[in-house]
Coordinates of N, CA and C in Angstrom, one line a residue:
M140 N 0.8 -1.1 0.1 CA -0.1 0.0 -0.2 C 0.9 1.0 -0.1
Q141 N 0.3 2.3 -1.0 CA 1.3 3.7 -0.8 C 0.2 4.6 -0.3
N142 N 1.2 5.5 0.3 CA 0.4 7.0 0.5 C -0.4 6.8 1.6
L143 N -0.4 5.9 2.3 CA -1.5 5.7 3.6 C -1.1 6.8 4.5
L144 N -2.2 7.3 4.8 CA -2.0 8.4 6.3 C -2.2 7.8 7.6
L145 N -3.1 6.7 7.5 CA -3.2 6.1 8.9 C -3.7 4.7 8.9
S146 N -3.0 4.0 9.6 CA -3.5 2.4 10.0 C -4.0 2.6 11.4
Y147 N -4.6 1.6 11.9 CA -5.4 1.7 13.0 C -5.8 0.2 13.7
Y148 N -5.7 0.0 14.8 CA -6.3 -1.2 15.4 C -7.3 -0.7 16.5
G149 N -8.6 -1.1 16.5 CA -9.6 -0.7 17.5 C -9.9 -1.8 18.4
D150 N -9.7 -1.4 19.6 CA -9.9 -2.2 20.7 C -11.5 -3.0 20.8
D151 N -12.3 -2.5 20.1 CA -13.6 -3.1 19.7 C -14.2 -2.8 18.6
L152 N -15.5 -3.5 18.2 CA -16.0 -3.1 17.0 C -16.6 -1.9 16.6
T153 N -17.2 -1.4 17.9 CA -18.0 -0.3 17.7 C -16.7 0.9 17.8
G154 N -15.8 1.2 18.4 CA -14.8 1.9 18.4 C -14.1 2.1 17.0
S155 N -14.2 0.9 16.4 CA -13.2 0.8 14.9 C -14.1 1.1 13.7
T156 N -15.5 1.3 14.0 CA -16.2 2.1 13.2 C -16.6 3.4 13.7
D157 N -16.1 4.0 14.8 CA -16.2 5.1 15.3 C -15.0 6.0 14.5
V158 N -14.0 5.5 14.1 CA -12.9 5.7 13.7 C -13.1 6.2 12.1
M159 N -13.5 5.0 11.7 CA -13.9 4.8 10.1 C -14.8 5.8 10.0
E160 N -15.9 6.3 10.5 CA -16.6 7.2 10.2 C -16.1 8.6 10.2
A161 N -15.3 9.0 11.4 CA -14.8 10.0 11.4 C -13.7 10.3 10.2
L162 N -13.0 9.5 9.8 CA -11.8 9.4 8.6 C -13.0 9.8 7.2
E163 N -13.6 8.9 7.1 CA -14.7 9.1 5.8 C -15.3 10.2 5.8
L164 N -15.9 10.7 6.9 CA -16.7 12.1 6.9 C -15.6 13.3 6.7
G165 N -14.4 12.8 7.0 CA -13.3 14.1 6.9 C -12.5 13.8 5.6
G166 N -13.0 13.1 4.7 CA -12.4 13.0 3.2 C -11.4 12.0 3.1
V167 N -11.1 10.9 4.1 CA -10.2 10.0 4.0 C -10.7 8.7 3.8
P168 N -10.6 8.3 2.4 CA -11.2 6.9 2.1 C -10.5 5.6 3.0
T169 N -11.6 5.1 3.8 CA -11.2 4.1 4.8 C -11.4 2.9 4.6
V170 N -11.0 1.8 4.8 CA -11.4 0.2 4.7 C -11.1 -0.4 6.3
L171 N -12.0 -0.9 6.8 CA -12.2 -1.7 8.0 C -12.2 -3.3 8.0
F172 N -11.3 -3.8 8.4 CA -11.1 -5.4 8.2 C -11.6 -5.9 9.7
M173 N -12.3 -7.0 9.5 CA -12.5 -8.2 10.8 C -11.6 -8.9 11.1
R174 N -10.8 -9.0 10.1 CA -9.4 -10.1 10.3 C -8.5 -9.5 9.6
Q175 N -7.1 -9.9 9.5 CA -6.3 -9.6 8.8 C -6.3 -10.1 7.3
P176 N -6.5 -9.3 6.1 CA -6.5 -9.6 5.0 C -5.5 -10.2 4.3
D177 N -5.5 -11.3 3.3 CA -4.7 -11.6 2.5 C -4.3 -10.3 1.4
E178 N -3.1 -10.7 0.9 CA -2.6 -9.6 -0.3 C -3.7 -9.4 -1.2
A179 N -4.3 -10.4 -1.8 CA -5.4 -10.3 -2.9 C -6.6 -9.3 -2.5
L180 N -6.9 -9.8 -1.2 CA -8.2 -8.9 -0.8 C -7.6 -7.2 -0.4
L181 N -6.6 -7.3 0.3 CA -6.2 -5.8 0.6 C -5.8 -5.1 -0.7
S182 N -5.4 -5.9 -1.8 CA -5.1 -5.1 -3.1 C -6.3 -4.4 -3.9
Q183 N -7.6 -4.9 -3.3 CA -8.6 -4.2 -4.0 C -9.2 -2.8 -3.3
F184 N -8.2 -2.5 -2.4 CA -8.7 -1.2 -1.5 C -7.6 -0.4 -1.6
S185 N -6.7 -0.5 -2.6 CA -5.6 0.4 -3.0 C -6.1 1.9 -2.9
H186 N -7.0 2.6 -3.2 CA -7.5 3.6 -3.2 C -7.6 4.0 -1.9
C187 N -7.7 3.4 -0.7 CA -7.8 3.9 0.5 C -6.8 4.4 1.1
R188 N -7.0 5.4 1.9 CA -5.6 6.0 2.9 C -5.7 5.7 4.1
A189 N -6.7 4.8 4.6 CA -6.4 4.5 5.9 C -7.2 3.2 6.0
I190 N -6.4 2.6 6.5 CA -6.6 1.0 7.1 C -6.9 0.5 8.3
G191 N -8.1 -0.1 9.0 CA -8.4 -0.5 10.1 C -8.6 -2.1 10.3
L192 N -8.3 -2.5 11.3 CA -8.4 -3.9 11.8 C -9.3 -3.8 13.2
A193 N -10.2 -4.4 13.2 CA -11.2 -4.3 14.1 C -10.7 -5.6 15.2
G194 N -10.6 -5.3 16.8 CA -10.1 -6.1 17.4 C -11.1 -6.2 18.7
T195 N -10.5 -7.1 19.5 CA -11.4 -7.3 20.8 C -10.5 -6.9 22.2
S196 N -9.3 -6.3 22.0 CA -8.5 -5.9 23.2 C -9.4 -5.3 24.2
R197 N -10.2 -5.0 24.0 CA -10.8 -3.8 25.2 C -11.3 -4.7 26.1
S198 N -11.9 -6.1 25.8 CA -12.3 -6.8 26.6 C -11.2 -8.0 27.1
E199 N -9.9 -8.2 26.7 CA -9.1 -9.1 26.8 C -8.1 -8.8 28.1
T200 N -7.3 -9.9 28.6 CA -6.1 -9.7 29.3 C -4.8 -9.4 29.0
P201 N -4.2 -9.0 29.7 CA -2.6 -8.7 29.2 C -2.1 -9.9 28.6
Q202 N -2.2 -11.1 29.0 CA -1.7 -12.4 28.4 C -2.4 -12.5 27.1
W203 N -3.6 -12.2 26.8 CA -4.1 -12.0 25.6 C -3.4 -11.1 24.3
M204 N -3.3 -9.9 24.9 CA -2.6 -8.8 24.2 C -1.3 -9.2 23.9
D205 N -0.5 -10.4 24.9 CA 1.0 -10.4 24.4 C 0.9 -11.6 23.0
T206 N -0.1 -12.3 23.1 CA -0.1 -13.2 22.1 C -0.5 -12.8 20.7
H207 N -1.8 -12.1 21.0 CA -2.3 -11.4 19.8 C -2.3 -10.1 19.5
L208 N -2.0 -9.3 20.2 CA -2.0 -7.9 19.8 C -0.7 -7.3 18.9
Q209 N 0.3 -7.7 19.5 CA 1.8 -7.8 19.0 C 1.7 -8.1 17.4
G210 N 1.4 -9.2 17.0 CA 1.3 -9.7 15.5 C 0.3 -8.5 14.9
A211 N -0.8 -8.2 15.6 CA -1.7 -7.2 14.6 C -1.0 -5.9 14.6
L212 N -0.3 -5.4 15.4 CA 0.1 -4.1 15.4 C 1.6 -4.2 14.2
A213 N 2.1 -5.6 14.6 CA 3.4 -5.6 13.4 C 2.7 -5.6 12.1
W214 N 1.6 -6.2 11.7 CA 1.1 -6.1 10.4 C 0.6 -4.9 9.9
L215 N 0.3 -3.9 11.0 CA -0.3 -2.6 10.8 C 0.9 -1.8 10.4
K216 N 2.0 -2.1 11.1 CA 3.4 -1.3 11.0 C 3.8 -1.6 9.7
A217 N 3.8 -2.9 9.0 CA 4.2 -3.1 7.6 C 3.7 -2.5 6.5
L218 N 2.4 -1.8 7.1 CA 1.4 -1.1 6.0 C 2.4 0.3 5.5
N219 N 3.3 0.9 6.5 CA 3.9 1.9 6.4 C 2.9 3.3 6.5
A220 N 2.0 2.9 7.0 CA 1.3 4.6 7.2 C 2.1 5.7 8.0
E221 N 1.6 6.9 7.6 CA 2.4 7.6 8.6 C 2.1 7.6 10.0
I222 N 0.8 7.5 10.1 CA 0.6 7.1 11.8 C -0.2 6.1 11.9
C223 N 0.4 5.1 12.9 CA -0.4 3.9 13.5 C -1.2 4.1 14.7
H224 N -2.7 4.2 15.0 CA -3.3 4.3 16.2 C -3.8 3.0 16.6
Y225 N -3.4 3.1 18.0 CA -4.2 2.2 18.7 C -5.4 2.6 19.6
K226 N -6.7 2.4 18.9 CA -7.8 3.3 19.6 C -8.5 2.6 20.5
V227 N -8.7 3.6 21.7 CA -9.3 3.0 22.8 C -10.9 3.9 23.1
C228 N -11.5 3.4 23.9 CA -12.7 4.1 24.2 C -12.7 5.4 24.7
S229 N -13.5 6.3 24.4 CA -13.2 7.7 24.7 C -13.5 8.1 26.3
T230 N -14.1 6.8 26.8 CA -14.3 7.1 28.6 C -13.0 6.4 29.1
F231 N -12.1 5.8 28.3 CA -10.9 5.2 28.7 C -10.7 4.2 29.9
D232 N -12.2 3.5 29.8 CA -12.2 2.5 31.0 C -11.6 1.3 30.6
S233 N -10.6 1.0 31.5 CA -9.8 0.0 31.7 C -9.2 -0.4 32.9
S234 N -8.5 -1.7 32.9 CA -7.9 -2.3 34.4 C -6.6 -2.7 34.0
P235 N -6.0 -2.9 35.1 CA -4.8 -4.1 34.8 C -4.8 -5.4 34.5
T236 N -6.1 -6.1 34.6 CA -6.5 -7.4 34.0 C -7.5 -7.3 33.0
I237 N -8.1 -6.3 33.1 CA -8.8 -6.2 31.3 C -8.8 -5.0 30.8
G238 N -8.5 -5.2 29.6 CA -8.5 -3.8 28.3 C -7.3 -3.2 28.9
S239 N -6.1 -3.4 29.3 CA -5.2 -2.8 29.9 C -4.5 -1.8 28.7
I240 N -4.6 -0.7 28.8 CA -4.2 0.3 27.7 C -2.6 0.5 28.0
G241 N -2.2 0.3 29.1 CA -0.8 0.7 29.5 C -0.1 -0.5 28.8
R242 N -0.8 -2.1 29.0 CA 0.0 -2.8 28.3 C 0.0 -2.7 27.1
A243 N -1.4 -2.4 26.1 CA -1.3 -2.1 25.1 C -0.1 -1.2 24.3
I244 N 0.4 0.1 25.3 CA 0.8 0.6 24.9 C 2.7 0.4 25.1
E245 N 2.8 -0.6 25.8 CA 4.1 -1.3 26.0 C 4.3 -2.2 24.8
I246 N 3.5 -2.9 24.4 CA 3.6 -3.6 23.3 C 3.8 -2.7 22.0
G247 N 3.1 -1.7 22.0 CA 3.4 -0.8 20.7 C 4.5 -0.3 20.8
R248 N 5.1 0.4 21.9 CA 6.4 0.8 21.8 C 7.4 -0.1 21.4
S249 N 6.9 -1.4 21.9 CA 8.3 -2.4 21.5 C 8.3 -2.7 19.9
V250 N 7.0 -2.8 19.3 CA 6.8 -3.3 18.0 C 7.2 -1.8 17.1
F251 N 7.1 -0.5 17.3 CA 7.7 0.4 16.7 C 8.8 0.9 16.9
S252 N 9.4 0.3 18.3 CA 10.8 0.8 18.8 C 10.8 2.2 18.7
Q253 N 9.9 2.4 19.5 CA 9.4 4.0 19.9 C 9.6 4.5 21.4
D254 N 10.2 5.4 21.7 CA 10.2 5.7 23.1 C 9.1 6.4 23.4
S255 N 8.6 7.4 22.8 CA 7.7 8.4 23.3 C 6.7 8.1 22.6
V256 N 5.1 8.0 23.0 CA 3.7 7.9 22.4 C 3.0 8.9 22.9
P257 N 2.4 9.6 22.0 CA 1.4 10.6 22.0 C 0.1 10.0 22.5
L258 N -0.5 10.4 23.3 CA -1.7 10.1 23.8 C -2.8 11.2 23.6
V259 N -4.0 10.8 23.2 CA -4.9 11.9 22.7 C -6.4 11.1 23.2
V260 N -7.1 11.5 24.3 CA -8.2 11.1 24.5 C -9.4 11.9 24.5
G261 N -9.4 13.5 24.5 CA -10.2 14.4 24.6 C -11.0 14.3 23.1
A262 N -12.4 14.3 23.0 CA -12.9 14.5 21.5 C -14.3 15.3 21.8
P263 N -14.0 16.4 21.6 CA -15.4 17.5 21.7 C -16.5 16.9 20.9
Q264 N -16.3 16.2 19.8 CA -17.3 15.8 18.8 C -18.3 14.7 19.7
L265 N -17.8 14.0 20.5 CA -18.3 13.2 21.4 C -18.4 13.4 22.7
K266 N -18.4 14.7 23.0 CA -18.6 15.5 24.3 C -17.7 14.6 25.5
R267 N -16.4 14.4 24.9 CA -15.4 14.1 25.9 C -14.4 15.2 25.8
Y268 N -13.7 15.3 27.0 CA -12.7 16.7 27.5 C -11.8 16.3 28.1
T269 N -10.5 16.7 28.1 CA -9.5 16.4 29.2 C -8.8 17.9 29.2
A270 N -8.9 18.0 30.7 CA -8.3 19.2 31.3 C -7.2 19.1 32.3
F271 N -6.2 19.4 32.2 CA -5.1 19.6 33.4 C -5.1 17.8 33.4
G272 N -5.0 17.1 32.3 CA -5.0 15.4 32.5 C -5.9 14.9 32.9
H273 N -7.3 15.5 33.5 CA -8.4 14.9 33.8 C -9.3 14.7 32.8
L274 N -10.3 13.6 32.8 CA -11.3 13.3 31.7 C -12.8 13.7 32.2
F275 N -13.5 14.2 31.3 CA -14.6 14.6 31.6 C -15.4 14.2 30.4
A276 N -17.0 13.6 30.7 CA -17.7 13.1 29.5 C -19.3 13.5 30.1
A277 N -19.9 13.7 29.0 CA -21.4 14.0 29.2 C -22.3 13.0 29.6
Y278 N -23.2 13.2 30.2 CA -24.3 12.2 30.3 C -25.5 13.1 30.2
R279 N -26.3 12.7 29.2 CA -27.5 13.5 29.0 C -27.3 14.9 29.0
D280 N -27.7 15.9 29.9 CA -27.5 17.3 29.8 C -26.4 17.9 30.5
K281 N -25.6 17.1 31.1 CA -24.7 17.4 32.2 C -23.4 16.9 31.8
F282 N -22.3 17.3 32.5 CA -21.0 17.0 32.2 C -20.2 16.6 33.4
F283 N -19.6 15.5 33.6 CA -19.0 14.8 34.7 C -17.7 14.4 34.5
R284 N -17.0 14.6 35.8 CA -15.6 14.2 35.7 C -15.8 12.5 35.5
I285 N -15.0 11.8 34.9 CA -15.3 10.2 34.7 C -15.8 9.4 35.9
D286 N -14.9 9.8 36.9 CA -15.0 8.9 38.2 C -15.7 9.5 38.9
R287 N -17.0 10.4 38.5 CA -17.8 10.6 39.1 C -19.3 10.6 37.9
H288 N -18.9 10.1 36.8 CA -19.9 9.9 35.8 C -20.9 8.5 36.2
P289 N -22.3 9.1 35.9 CA -23.3 8.1 36.6 C -23.2 6.8 35.9
V290 N -22.5 6.4 34.6 CA -22.4 5.4 34.3 C -21.1 4.9 34.4
M291 N -20.2 5.5 34.1 CA -18.9 4.8 33.8 C -18.1 4.5 35.0
S292 N -18.6 5.2 36.2 CA -18.0 5.2 37.5 C -18.7 3.8 38.1
R293 N -19.5 3.1 37.4 CA -20.5 2.1 37.8 C -20.3 1.1 36.7
H294 N -19.3 1.1 35.8 CA -19.2 0.2 34.8 C -19.0 -1.3 35.7
P295 N -19.4 -2.4 35.0 CA -19.7 -3.6 35.6 C -18.1 -4.3 35.3
T296 N -17.3 -4.0 34.6 CA -16.2 -4.7 34.4 C -15.0 -3.8 34.9
T297 N -15.2 -2.6 34.4 CA -13.8 -1.8 34.4 C -14.4 -0.3 34.7
P298 N -14.9 -0.5 36.2 CA -15.3 1.2 36.6 C -14.3 1.9 36.8
M299 N -14.5 3.2 36.2 CA -13.4 4.3 36.4 C -13.7 4.9 37.8
D300 N -12.5 4.9 38.8 CA -12.6 5.4 39.9 C -11.2 6.7 39.9
E301 N -10.7 6.9 38.9 CA -9.7 7.8 38.9 C -9.9 8.5 37.5
S302 N -9.9 9.8 37.7 CA -10.3 10.7 36.2 C -8.7 11.4 35.8
D303 N -7.8 11.1 36.6 CA -6.6 11.4 36.2 C -6.0 10.5 35.3
L304 N -5.9 10.8 34.0 CA -5.6 9.5 33.2 C -3.9 9.0 33.4
L305 N -3.2 9.9 33.7 CA -1.8 9.4 33.9 C -1.8 8.3 35.0
I306 N -2.5 9.1 36.3 CA -2.4 8.1 37.4 C -3.4 6.7 37.0
H307 N -4.3 6.6 36.2 CA -5.0 5.6 35.9 C -4.1 4.6 35.2
L308 N -3.2 5.4 34.2 CA -2.3 4.6 33.5 C -1.3 3.9 34.4
S309 N -0.9 4.4 35.6 CA 0.3 4.2 36.4 C -0.1 2.8 37.1
R310 N -1.5 2.2 36.9 CA -1.8 1.2 37.7 C -1.7 0.0 36.6
Q311 N -1.3 0.3 35.5 CA -1.3 -0.6 34.5 C -0.1 -0.8 33.7
T312 N 1.1 0.2 33.9 CA 2.2 0.3 33.4 C 3.3 1.1 34.1
D313 N 4.4 0.4 34.5 CA 5.6 1.3 34.7 C 6.1 2.2 34.0
L314 N 5.6 2.5 32.5 CA 5.9 3.2 31.9 C 6.0 4.9 32.4
S315 N 7.0 5.7 32.2 CA 7.0 7.3 32.6 C 5.8 8.0 31.8
S316 N 5.5 8.9 32.1 CA 4.3 9.9 31.4 C 4.5 11.1 31.9
G317 N 4.0 12.1 30.8 CA 3.9 13.5 31.2 C 2.9 13.9 30.4
L318 N 2.6 15.5 30.6 CA 1.4 15.9 30.3 C 1.8 17.4 29.4
V319 N 1.1 17.5 28.4 CA 0.9 19.0 27.6 C -0.4 19.4 28.1
D320 N -0.4 20.2 28.9 CA -1.6 20.4 29.5 C -2.5 21.9 28.6
L321 N -3.6 22.4 28.8 CA -4.2 23.3 28.0 C -3.5 24.5 28.1
A322 N -2.9 25.1 29.4 CA -2.5 26.2 29.2 C -1.1 26.1 28.1
T323 N -0.1 25.0 28.5 CA 1.1 25.0 27.8 C 0.8 24.8 26.2
L324 N -0.5 24.0 25.8 CA -0.7 23.8 24.3 C -0.9 25.0 23.8
Q325 N -1.7 25.9 24.3 CA -2.2 27.2 23.8 C -0.9 28.4 24.0
S326 N 0.1 27.9 24.7 CA 1.2 28.9 24.6 C 2.3 28.8 23.3
A327 N 3.0 29.7 23.8 CA 4.2 30.2 22.7 C 5.3 29.2 22.8
S328 N 5.0 28.3 24.5 CA 6.2 27.3 24.4 C 5.5 25.8 24.0
R329 N 4.6 25.8 23.5 CA 4.1 24.6 23.1 C 4.9 23.6 22.4
L330 N 5.9 24.0 21.4 CA 6.8 23.2 20.7 C 7.7 22.7 21.5
E331 N 8.3 23.7 22.5 CA 9.5 23.5 23.3 C 9.2 22.6 24.6
A332 N 7.8 22.7 24.8 CA 7.6 21.4 25.8 C 7.2 20.3 25.4
F333 N 6.6 20.3 24.3 CA 6.2 18.8 23.7 C 7.7 18.4 23.2
D334 N 8.3 18.9 22.6 CA 10.1 18.3 22.3 C 10.7 18.0 23.3
R335 N 10.9 18.7 24.6 CA 11.4 18.5 25.6 C 10.8 17.1 26.1
L336 N 9.7 16.7 26.3 CA 9.2 15.5 26.9 C 9.6 14.3 25.9
F337 N 9.8 14.4 24.4 CA 10.1 13.5 23.6 C 11.7 13.4 23.9
A338 N 12.4 14.5 24.0 CA 14.2 14.4 24.2 C 14.1 13.7 25.5
D339 N 13.7 13.8 26.6 CA 13.8 13.2 28.0 C 13.5 11.7 27.8
G340 N 12.8 11.2 26.8 CA 12.5 9.9 26.8 C 10.9 9.6 27.4
T341 N 10.2 10.4 27.6 CA 8.9 10.5 28.2 C 8.3 9.1 27.6
N342 N 7.6 8.5 28.2 CA 7.1 7.2 27.5 C 5.8 7.4 26.9
I343 N 4.8 7.9 27.9 CA 3.7 8.3 27.5 C 3.4 9.9 27.5
V344 N 2.9 10.4 26.4 CA 3.0 12.1 26.5 C 1.4 12.3 26.1
L345 N 0.6 12.7 27.3 CA -0.9 13.1 27.0 C -1.0 14.5 26.6
L346 N -1.8 14.9 25.6 CA -2.1 16.1 25.4 C -3.6 16.4 25.6
D347 N -3.9 17.4 26.4 CA -5.0 18.1 26.6 C -5.9 18.3 25.5
V348 N -7.3 18.0 25.2 CA -7.9 18.5 24.3 C -9.3 19.0 25.1
D349 N -9.8 20.2 25.0 CA -10.8 20.6 25.5 C -11.7 21.3 24.5
S350 N -11.4 21.6 23.3 CA -12.1 22.3 22.5 C -11.5 22.2 21.1
L351 N -12.3 22.5 20.1 CA -11.9 22.3 18.6 C -10.4 23.0 18.5
E352 N -10.4 24.0 19.1 CA -8.9 24.7 19.0 C -7.8 24.1 19.4
T353 N -8.0 23.4 20.7 CA -7.0 22.6 21.4 C -6.9 21.2 20.6
Q354 N -7.8 21.0 20.3 CA -7.8 19.6 19.3 C -7.2 19.9 18.2
A355 N -6.9 20.8 17.2 CA -6.3 21.2 16.3 C -5.0 21.2 16.5
L356 N -4.4 22.0 17.7 CA -3.2 22.1 18.2 C -2.5 20.6 18.3
A357 N -3.2 19.7 18.9 CA -2.9 18.5 19.4 C -2.4 17.8 18.1
G358 N -3.4 17.8 17.1 CA -3.2 17.2 15.8 C -1.9 18.0 15.1
K359 N -1.8 18.9 15.2 CA -0.5 19.7 14.6 C 0.8 19.0 15.2
E360 N 0.8 18.9 16.4 CA 2.1 18.2 17.3 C 2.3 16.9 16.8
I361 N 1.2 16.2 16.7 CA 1.3 14.7 16.6 C 1.9 14.5 15.2
W362 N 1.2 15.4 14.1 CA 1.7 15.4 12.7 C 3.2 15.6 12.5
R363 N 3.5 16.5 13.4 CA 4.8 17.6 13.2 C 5.9 16.5 13.7
V364 N 5.6 15.4 14.7 CA 6.9 14.7 15.4 C 6.7 13.4 14.8
R365 N 5.9 13.1 13.9 CA 5.6 11.9 13.2 C 7.4 11.3 12.6
T366 N 7.7 10.2 12.2 CA 8.8 9.8 11.9 C 8.9 8.8 10.9
P367 N 9.8 8.7 10.0 CA 9.7 7.7 8.7 C 9.3 6.4 9.4
G368 N 8.7 5.6 8.6 CA 8.1 4.2 9.2 C 6.9 4.0 10.0
G369 N 6.3 5.4 10.1 CA 5.2 5.3 11.0 C 5.4 5.4 12.5
T370 N 4.4 6.1 13.0 CA 4.5 6.8 14.3 C 3.3 6.3 15.2
F371 N 3.6 5.5 16.3 CA 2.5 5.1 17.1 C 1.8 5.9 18.0
V372 N 0.6 6.0 18.1 CA -0.3 6.8 18.8 C -1.3 6.2 19.5
V373 N -1.6 6.9 20.5 CA -3.0 6.1 21.3 C -3.9 6.9 21.7
G374 N -5.0 6.4 21.7 CA -6.3 7.4 22.1 C -7.6 7.1 21.5
S375 N -8.4 8.2 21.8 CA -9.9 7.7 21.2 C -9.8 8.2 20.0
S376 N -11.1 8.2 19.2 CA -11.1 9.0 17.7 C -10.8 10.4 17.6
G377 N -10.8 10.8 18.9 CA -10.0 12.3 19.1 C -8.8 12.4 18.2
V378 N -8.0 11.4 18.3 CA -6.9 11.3 17.3 C -7.0 11.9 15.9
E379 N -8.3 10.9 15.4 CA -8.6 11.0 13.9 C -9.2 12.7 14.0
Y380 N -9.8 13.2 14.8 CA -10.4 14.5 14.6 C -9.3 15.5 14.8
A381 N -8.4 15.1 15.4 CA -7.2 16.2 15.7 C -6.3 16.1 14.3
L382 N -6.2 15.1 13.8 CA -5.3 14.8 12.6 C -5.9 15.4 11.6
L383 N -7.6 15.2 11.3 CA -8.2 15.4 10.2 C -8.1 17.2 10.3
A384 N -8.0 18.0 11.6 CA -8.0 19.3 11.3 C -6.7 19.7 10.7
E385 N -5.6 19.0 11.3 CA -4.3 19.4 10.8 C -4.3 19.0 9.3
W386 N -4.5 17.7 9.0 CA -4.6 17.6 7.3 C -5.6 18.7 6.5
A387 N -6.6 18.7 7.0 CA -7.3 20.2 6.1 C -6.5 21.3 6.2
S388 N -5.8 21.8 7.1 CA -5.0 22.8 7.5 C -4.0 22.9 6.4
N389 N -3.3 21.9 6.4 CA -1.9 21.9 5.5 C -2.3 21.2 3.9
H390 N -3.5 21.0 3.8 CA -3.6 20.5 2.4 C -3.8 19.2 2.0
T391 N -3.6 18.1 3.3 CA -3.2 16.9 2.9 C -4.3 16.4 2.6
V392 N -5.2 16.4 3.0 CA -6.8 16.1 2.5 C -7.7 16.9 2.2
R393 N -8.8 17.0 1.4 CA -10.0 18.1 1.2 C -10.4 18.3 2.4
A394 N -10.9 19.4 2.6 CA -11.5 19.9 4.0 C -12.8 19.4 3.9
E395 N -13.5 19.5 2.7 CA -15.0 18.8 2.6 C -14.8 17.3 2.3
P396 N -15.8 16.4 3.1 CA -15.8 15.2 2.7 C -16.3 15.0 1.2
S397 N -15.7 13.8 0.7 CA -16.3 13.4 -0.8 C -17.0 11.8 -0.8
F398 N -18.1 11.9 -1.5 CA -18.6 10.4 -1.0 C -18.6 10.1 -2.6

């Protein structure tokens, strides 16, 4: 495949279609596979600029991820897209034993031989917001910190009892982490702060997103620091919305969707 902008692994089917919808509506032809295709099938979608693989890791153990996720990400890496996205739910519900986002990041870092992994969870389009590292989500006509959300704080499998996403991740991985907060993201020192975290080898770099403006800035930074052979990124479909803003801005894709 040539000229691929993005490949992605969705941690469940619903989330995988969420990414596909965002990309298609943003003018990026996308195909989503339920299992790894052979070359004959893949060749039928040479016009696509994004390729997804729907998975089940949201409900799986770290041991399952060690067995299955590594191969899936290695296949996606071989597609040589500019960005490879491990897609998680925008509510970030996960635990050390089920759907461990921390373990997924560890595997992705290994596959891509990448020290620092950008993380974007906020997605205003879905009424999800991150502010100074904390996640907020809507329920009906109100907004709640995720650990006080009427539904997600009571999730039957992975209840969210911590809204600080980096603290939440620290229960799942020993990887180091850092934050580009709202104030920094919108300041003149944005590039310097982001580059410093990468230069210091910070393993997980969370970018706050609370608006379309900060979303666009997050997309600009992710695109700026990409490397040849593909950059591994983790987050909700906020990753796609952020990148779409940047791609429209730099004319990588058409601003208007085409069907």
